[in-house]
Backbone as JSON, one array per atom type, in Angstrom:
{
  "sequence": "XXXXXXXXXXXXXXXXXXXXXXXXXXXXXXXXXXXXXXXXXXXXXXXXXXXXXXXXXXXXXXXXXXXXXXXXXXXXXXXXXXXXXXXXXXXXXXXXXXXXXXXXXXXXXXXXXXXXXXXXXXXXXXXXXXXXXXXXXXXXXXXXXXXXXXXXXXXXXXXXXXXXXX",
  "N": [[118.3, 170.69, 82.19], [116.97, 173.9, 82.65], [114.13, 176.1, 81.73], [114.08, 179.16, 80.77], [111.6, 181.82, 81.0], [110.76, 184.84, 79.29], [109.32, 188.0, 79.16], [108.23, 190.79, 77.92], [106.96, 193.75, 78.07], [105.27, 196.81, 76.4], [104.56, 200.14, 76.94], [101.74, 201.44, 76.06], [100.49, 204.5, 74.94], [98.44, 207.62, 73.47], [98.71, 210.63, 71.95], [96.27, 212.23, 72.88], [96.05, 211.01, 75.28], [98.23, 212.03, 76.41], [97.35, 214.84, 76.16], [94.96, 214.62, 77.7], [96.36, 214.12, 80.52], [97.79, 216.55, 80.69], [95.87, 218.77, 80.6], [94.97, 218.27, 82.97], [97.18, 218.97, 84.76], [97.63, 221.53, 83.56], [95.14, 222.62, 84.9], [95.77, 222.82, 87.73], [98.13, 224.29, 87.28], [97.0, 226.91, 86.75], [95.01, 227.07, 89.05], [97.01, 227.7, 91.0], [98.28, 230.01, 89.91], [96.23, 231.59, 90.12], [95.42, 231.77, 92.92], [97.7, 232.46, 94.39], [98.26, 234.8, 92.8], [100.65, 235.82, 91.3], [101.03, 234.9, 88.47], [99.37, 235.36, 85.58], [96.06, 234.21, 84.15], [96.8, 233.56, 81.29], [99.45, 233.44, 81.46], [99.7, 231.05, 82.79], [98.47, 229.25, 81.25], [100.18, 229.44, 78.85], [102.49, 227.96, 79.78], [101.37, 225.78, 80.33], [100.68, 224.92, 77.73], [103.6, 224.81, 76.39], [104.33, 222.52, 78.11], [102.42, 220.61, 77.19], [103.49, 220.64, 74.64], [106.36, 219.38, 74.75], [105.83, 217.34, 76.12], [103.98, 215.71, 74.14], [105.83, 215.21, 72.6], [107.81, 213.35, 73.48], [109.73, 214.44, 75.11], [109.7, 215.75, 77.45], [110.52, 215.15, 81.17], [110.12, 216.29, 83.74], [108.26, 218.77, 85.87], [108.75, 221.45, 87.49], [107.53, 223.79, 89.91], [107.52, 226.32, 92.26], [106.6, 228.18, 94.9], [108.2, 231.12, 95.95], [108.9, 233.41, 98.34], [110.24, 236.43, 98.78], [112.47, 235.31, 98.02], [112.63, 232.59, 99.12], [111.61, 229.61, 99.83], [108.23, 228.22, 99.75], [106.24, 226.72, 98.91], [105.82, 223.94, 96.88], [105.46, 221.94, 93.97], [106.02, 218.88, 91.95], [105.74, 217.56, 89.08], [106.38, 214.39, 87.88], [106.93, 212.92, 85.0], [105.56, 209.75, 83.75], [105.66, 207.17, 81.87], [104.93, 204.34, 81.9], [102.37, 204.14, 83.51], [100.18, 202.99, 83.83], [99.38, 201.27, 86.16], [98.36, 203.27, 87.87], [96.09, 205.13, 89.81], [93.87, 207.36, 88.8], [93.54, 211.16, 89.61], [91.67, 213.78, 90.76], [92.26, 217.16, 89.86], [93.58, 219.96, 91.89], [93.65, 220.9, 95.43], [95.57, 222.6, 95.41], [95.74, 225.38, 96.49], [97.16, 228.01, 97.22], [98.53, 230.17, 99.5], [98.43, 233.75, 99.15], [101.08, 236.03, 98.94], [103.05, 238.86, 100.07], [105.65, 239.79, 98.01], [105.76, 237.68, 96.62], [106.72, 235.2, 94.16], [106.52, 232.89, 91.49], [108.54, 230.01, 90.53], [109.03, 228.27, 87.56], [110.55, 225.16, 86.66], [111.75, 223.09, 84.24], [112.44, 219.89, 83.32], [114.56, 217.69, 80.72], [113.9, 214.97, 78.46], [116.46, 212.76, 77.48], [116.07, 212.28, 74.96], [115.83, 214.76, 74.03], [117.58, 216.38, 72.07], [120.02, 218.51, 70.47], [118.98, 218.97, 67.81], [116.08, 218.25, 68.48], [115.58, 220.57, 69.79], [115.83, 222.55, 67.82], [113.8, 221.66, 66.28], [111.42, 221.9, 67.76], [111.5, 224.73, 68.53], [109.87, 226.69, 67.62], [107.67, 226.19, 67.95], [107.23, 226.39, 70.75], [106.13, 228.75, 73.48], [107.33, 229.9, 75.44], [110.41, 231.64, 76.35], [112.38, 229.42, 76.81], [115.34, 229.03, 79.5], [118.45, 227.86, 80.47], [118.47, 226.63, 83.64], [120.21, 226.85, 87.1], [119.12, 226.64, 89.53], [118.15, 225.04, 92.61], [116.44, 222.66, 92.95], [115.59, 220.82, 94.8], [114.18, 220.8, 97.08], [114.59, 220.98, 99.67], [114.2, 222.62, 101.96], [111.82, 221.98, 102.58], [108.82, 220.21, 103.61], [107.86, 217.36, 102.55], [104.33, 216.7, 101.4], [102.43, 215.3, 100.22], [100.52, 214.37, 97.6], [99.32, 213.75, 93.78], [98.49, 211.82, 91.21], [98.09, 212.08, 87.81], [96.67, 210.14, 85.26], [96.14, 208.69, 81.86], [95.52, 205.98, 80.22], [98.41, 204.24, 79.68], [100.04, 206.44, 80.18], [100.98, 208.93, 82.46], [101.26, 211.58, 85.13], [102.89, 212.08, 87.99], [102.31, 213.73, 90.66], [104.18, 215.43, 93.12], [104.08, 217.02, 96.18], [105.23, 219.91, 98.11], [105.42, 221.58, 101.21], [106.12, 224.25, 103.56]],
  "CA": [[118.21, 172.2, 81.7], [115.5, 174.74, 82.56], [114.01, 176.91, 80.53], [113.68, 180.46, 81.6], [110.35, 182.5, 80.42], [110.94, 186.26, 79.46], [108.21, 188.6, 78.75], [108.04, 192.03, 77.34], [105.76, 194.85, 77.65], [105.33, 198.0, 76.17], [103.48, 201.18, 77.55], [101.19, 202.2, 75.03], [99.42, 205.85, 74.95], [98.29, 208.23, 72.37], [98.57, 212.0, 72.19], [95.13, 212.46, 73.41], [96.26, 210.65, 76.64], [99.14, 213.18, 76.98], [96.75, 216.18, 76.42], [94.17, 214.39, 79.28], [97.07, 214.58, 81.94], [98.47, 218.2, 81.02], [94.83, 219.38, 81.2], [94.8, 218.35, 84.81], [98.46, 219.95, 85.48], [96.85, 223.1, 83.3], [94.35, 222.99, 85.75], [96.6, 223.02, 89.1], [98.87, 225.64, 87.44], [95.81, 227.73, 86.84], [94.64, 227.36, 90.35], [98.21, 228.08, 91.87], [98.69, 230.96, 89.22], [95.07, 232.59, 90.36], [95.4, 231.71, 94.34], [98.87, 233.24, 94.59], [98.16, 236.15, 92.32], [101.35, 235.81, 90.54], [100.65, 234.91, 87.25], [97.81, 235.67, 84.84], [95.47, 232.78, 83.67], [97.27, 233.48, 79.98], [100.82, 233.04, 81.43], [99.68, 229.47, 83.07], [98.12, 228.48, 79.91], [101.2, 229.5, 78.32], [103.29, 227.16, 80.46], [100.7, 224.4, 79.83], [100.93, 224.72, 76.14], [104.74, 224.24, 76.23], [104.57, 221.31, 78.76], [102.03, 219.67, 76.45], [104.36, 220.48, 73.06], [107.29, 218.79, 75.1], [105.32, 216.32, 76.6], [103.93, 214.89, 73.35], [107.18, 214.72, 71.57], [108.69, 212.65, 74.7], [111.07, 215.29, 75.73], [109.67, 216.07, 79.01], [110.96, 214.61, 82.21], [109.62, 216.66, 84.86], [107.99, 220.2, 85.45], [108.92, 221.88, 89.08], [107.13, 224.78, 90.33], [107.66, 226.62, 93.56], [106.28, 229.58, 95.59], [108.83, 231.89, 96.89], [108.69, 234.77, 99.06], [111.6, 237.05, 98.82], [113.67, 234.13, 97.72], [112.7, 231.49, 100.22], [110.54, 228.66, 99.34], [107.06, 228.2, 100.59], [105.41, 225.95, 98.91], [106.47, 223.29, 95.47], [105.0, 220.75, 93.57], [106.56, 218.28, 91.18], [104.91, 216.74, 87.98], [107.07, 213.77, 87.19], [106.36, 211.94, 83.87], [105.54, 208.25, 83.95], [105.26, 206.35, 80.8], [104.28, 203.29, 82.01], [101.57, 204.48, 84.68], [98.45, 202.22, 83.65], [98.72, 200.81, 87.27], [98.29, 204.07, 88.94], [94.74, 205.46, 89.98], [94.05, 209.0, 88.35], [93.01, 211.93, 90.62], [91.27, 215.04, 90.18], [93.23, 218.21, 90.03], [93.11, 220.25, 93.11], [94.79, 220.79, 96.55], [97.08, 223.58, 95.18], [95.02, 227.07, 96.98], [98.49, 228.48, 97.59], [98.77, 231.69, 99.84], [98.81, 235.08, 98.43], [102.31, 236.4, 99.69], [103.77, 239.86, 99.46], [107.09, 239.66, 97.47], [106.08, 236.03, 96.2], [107.07, 234.75, 92.56], [106.79, 231.46, 91.19], [109.65, 229.61, 89.66], [109.0, 227.06, 87.05], [111.62, 224.92, 85.83], [111.25, 221.68, 83.84], [113.6, 219.15, 82.95], [114.22, 217.09, 79.41], [114.62, 213.36, 78.56], [117.75, 212.46, 76.9], [115.91, 212.61, 73.58], [115.68, 216.04, 73.69], [118.75, 216.74, 71.14], [119.79, 219.92, 69.75], [118.35, 218.83, 66.54], [115.13, 218.12, 68.61], [115.66, 221.85, 70.09], [115.75, 223.16, 66.7], [112.37, 221.17, 65.81], [110.53, 222.31, 68.57], [111.78, 225.91, 69.06], [108.97, 227.8, 66.81], [106.22, 225.53, 68.92], [107.12, 226.98, 72.11], [105.61, 229.92, 73.83], [108.28, 230.47, 76.51], [111.77, 231.52, 76.06], [113.12, 228.65, 78.37], [116.63, 229.41, 79.5], [119.03, 226.87, 81.8], [118.64, 227.0, 85.13], [121.12, 225.89, 87.87], [118.33, 226.42, 90.74], [118.04, 223.91, 93.49], [114.54, 222.03, 92.95], [115.36, 219.53, 95.65], [113.05, 221.46, 98.0], [115.29, 220.71, 101.41], [113.87, 223.48, 103.23], [110.43, 222.08, 102.6], [108.42, 218.99, 104.07], [106.8, 216.44, 101.48], [102.92, 216.97, 101.76], [101.51, 214.63, 99.54], [100.48, 214.56, 95.9], [98.26, 213.31, 93.28], [98.55, 211.15, 90.25], [97.29, 212.19, 86.6], [96.91, 209.24, 84.42], [95.54, 208.38, 80.9], [96.09, 204.65, 79.35], [99.63, 204.24, 80.19], [100.64, 207.89, 80.32], [100.88, 209.8, 83.54], [102.35, 212.39, 85.49], [102.91, 211.81, 89.64], [102.62, 215.08, 91.35], [104.76, 215.53, 94.35], [103.66, 218.36, 96.74], [106.2, 220.45, 99.5], [105.11, 222.85, 101.87], [106.91, 225.06, 104.59]],
  "C": [[117.13, 172.79, 82.0], [115.67, 175.89, 81.6], [113.32, 178.25, 81.17], [112.47, 181.26, 80.79], [110.67, 183.85, 80.64], [109.55, 186.85, 79.0], [108.63, 190.17, 78.84], [106.77, 192.46, 77.49], [106.26, 196.04, 77.3], [104.19, 198.59, 76.54], [103.17, 201.82, 76.08], [99.97, 203.44, 75.47], [99.26, 206.62, 73.51], [98.48, 209.92, 72.88], [97.3, 212.2, 73.06], [95.27, 212.07, 74.88], [97.03, 211.31, 77.43], [98.21, 214.59, 77.27], [95.65, 215.79, 77.53], [95.21, 214.5, 80.62], [97.54, 215.75, 81.78], [97.11, 218.91, 81.01], [94.24, 219.46, 82.73], [95.91, 219.17, 85.39], [98.05, 221.32, 85.02], [96.05, 223.17, 84.47], [94.83, 223.58, 87.18], [97.5, 224.07, 88.51], [98.05, 227.11, 87.45], [95.49, 227.96, 88.36], [95.57, 227.88, 91.07], [98.07, 229.82, 91.54], [97.55, 231.93, 90.06], [95.19, 232.79, 91.98], [96.53, 232.54, 94.67], [99.04, 234.78, 94.14], [99.74, 236.47, 91.38], [101.68, 235.6, 89.45], [99.35, 235.04, 86.47], [97.48, 234.2, 84.36], [96.18, 232.5, 82.04], [98.86, 233.25, 80.48], [100.7, 231.29, 81.86], [99.37, 228.69, 81.95], [99.24, 228.27, 78.79], [102.37, 228.25, 78.36], [102.95, 226.08, 80.4], [100.95, 223.96, 78.59], [102.18, 224.14, 75.86], [105.13, 222.63, 76.8], [104.04, 220.21, 77.86], [103.05, 219.36, 75.07], [105.44, 218.99, 73.49], [106.96, 217.25, 75.31], [105.17, 214.93, 75.29], [104.95, 214.31, 72.4], [108.12, 213.77, 72.52], [109.82, 213.24, 75.3], [110.78, 216.06, 76.93], [109.85, 214.97, 80.13], [110.38, 214.85, 83.32], [109.19, 218.02, 84.88], [108.18, 220.05, 87.26], [108.31, 223.33, 89.4], [106.9, 225.14, 91.88], [107.26, 228.19, 93.81], [107.45, 230.23, 96.27], [108.54, 233.04, 97.28], [110.04, 235.28, 99.42], [112.74, 235.61, 98.61], [113.56, 232.99, 98.19], [111.41, 230.87, 99.71], [109.38, 228.36, 100.47], [106.21, 227.11, 100.52], [106.01, 225.25, 97.21], [105.46, 222.22, 95.04], [105.95, 220.15, 92.34], [105.97, 217.06, 90.3], [106.25, 215.8, 87.24], [106.43, 212.68, 86.14], [106.77, 210.73, 83.99], [105.28, 208.14, 82.78], [104.63, 205.14, 80.53], [103.45, 203.32, 83.45], [100.31, 203.64, 84.79], [98.26, 201.55, 84.91], [98.32, 201.89, 88.41], [96.98, 204.41, 88.58], [94.71, 207.02, 89.57], [93.55, 209.69, 89.75], [92.8, 213.23, 89.79], [92.21, 215.95, 90.44], [92.73, 219.03, 91.42], [94.2, 220.45, 94.24], [96.05, 221.76, 96.3], [96.34, 225.08, 95.52], [96.46, 227.39, 97.75], [98.02, 229.7, 98.15], [98.98, 232.91, 98.67], [99.76, 235.78, 99.32], [102.2, 237.77, 99.46], [105.22, 239.37, 99.21], [107.02, 237.82, 97.21], [106.32, 236.6, 94.7], [106.61, 233.47, 92.34], [107.54, 231.37, 90.08], [109.08, 228.49, 88.88], [110.25, 226.59, 86.35], [111.55, 223.21, 85.25], [112.83, 220.94, 83.29], [113.4, 217.93, 81.45], [114.9, 215.68, 79.81], [116.09, 213.9, 77.77], [117.28, 212.69, 75.42], [115.69, 213.75, 72.94], [117.15, 217.12, 73.26], [118.81, 218.01, 70.86], [118.99, 219.53, 68.23], [116.55, 219.17, 66.86], [114.35, 219.55, 69.04], [115.11, 222.61, 69.09], [114.03, 223.0, 66.47], [111.07, 221.79, 66.71], [110.3, 223.97, 69.14], [110.44, 226.9, 68.35], [107.53, 227.06, 67.36], [106.0, 226.14, 70.1], [106.89, 228.38, 72.54], [106.62, 230.78, 74.73], [109.62, 230.51, 75.99], [112.28, 230.66, 77.23], [114.59, 229.01, 78.45], [117.35, 228.43, 80.53], [118.88, 227.47, 82.66], [119.33, 226.23, 86.22], [120.29, 226.06, 89.75], [118.32, 225.5, 91.23], [116.86, 223.71, 93.64], [114.52, 220.87, 93.97], [114.39, 219.65, 96.8], [113.74, 221.07, 99.51], [115.0, 221.27, 102.31], [112.41, 222.88, 103.34], [109.93, 220.66, 103.28], [107.57, 218.43, 103.09], [105.27, 216.49, 102.24], [102.14, 216.36, 101.21], [101.51, 214.47, 98.06], [99.58, 213.84, 95.39], [98.83, 212.35, 91.81], [97.54, 211.2, 88.96], [97.48, 211.28, 85.48], [95.94, 209.14, 83.03], [95.93, 207.13, 80.27], [97.11, 204.77, 80.58], [100.63, 205.5, 80.69], [100.18, 208.63, 81.68], [101.79, 210.72, 84.11], [102.15, 212.18, 87.13], [103.06, 213.12, 90.06], [102.97, 215.11, 92.86], [104.49, 216.81, 95.19], [104.92, 218.4, 97.93], [105.03, 221.55, 100.04], [105.94, 223.11, 103.12], [106.39, 224.31, 105.88]]
}
């Protein structure tokens, strides 16, 4: 008779770890907003605020930000939440000085975890600054090419950023 050994591990992180990671995401959002001229710093801060609220509660799966020119994708980033990111090395924010284009807009789409139930929506609605609505936009970025990315990590909490460009 052979004996098998099983091991379980649980990722541990605190709200401070989430804040540290979201601070890096906010820096990226602010750089993108400033370089494209499409959002104010206050708008970028409001999006970062909601990202942090949802992330701290465990409701955030990913954030996708796309630069569109007259509706055509030019650049994009996606921040995928990783709650077991302890093996990743953290990066500094940056590499997102996007072009200032005529007719440009930024689209931000967030995806929730399965834990974001109707009850969770009611509990967080008063804490959010953005009036989020359902999006059916294609965020696959199939018209763009992958162009690298970065990892933002604090203890076991992280967000892996994937970049695309035309």
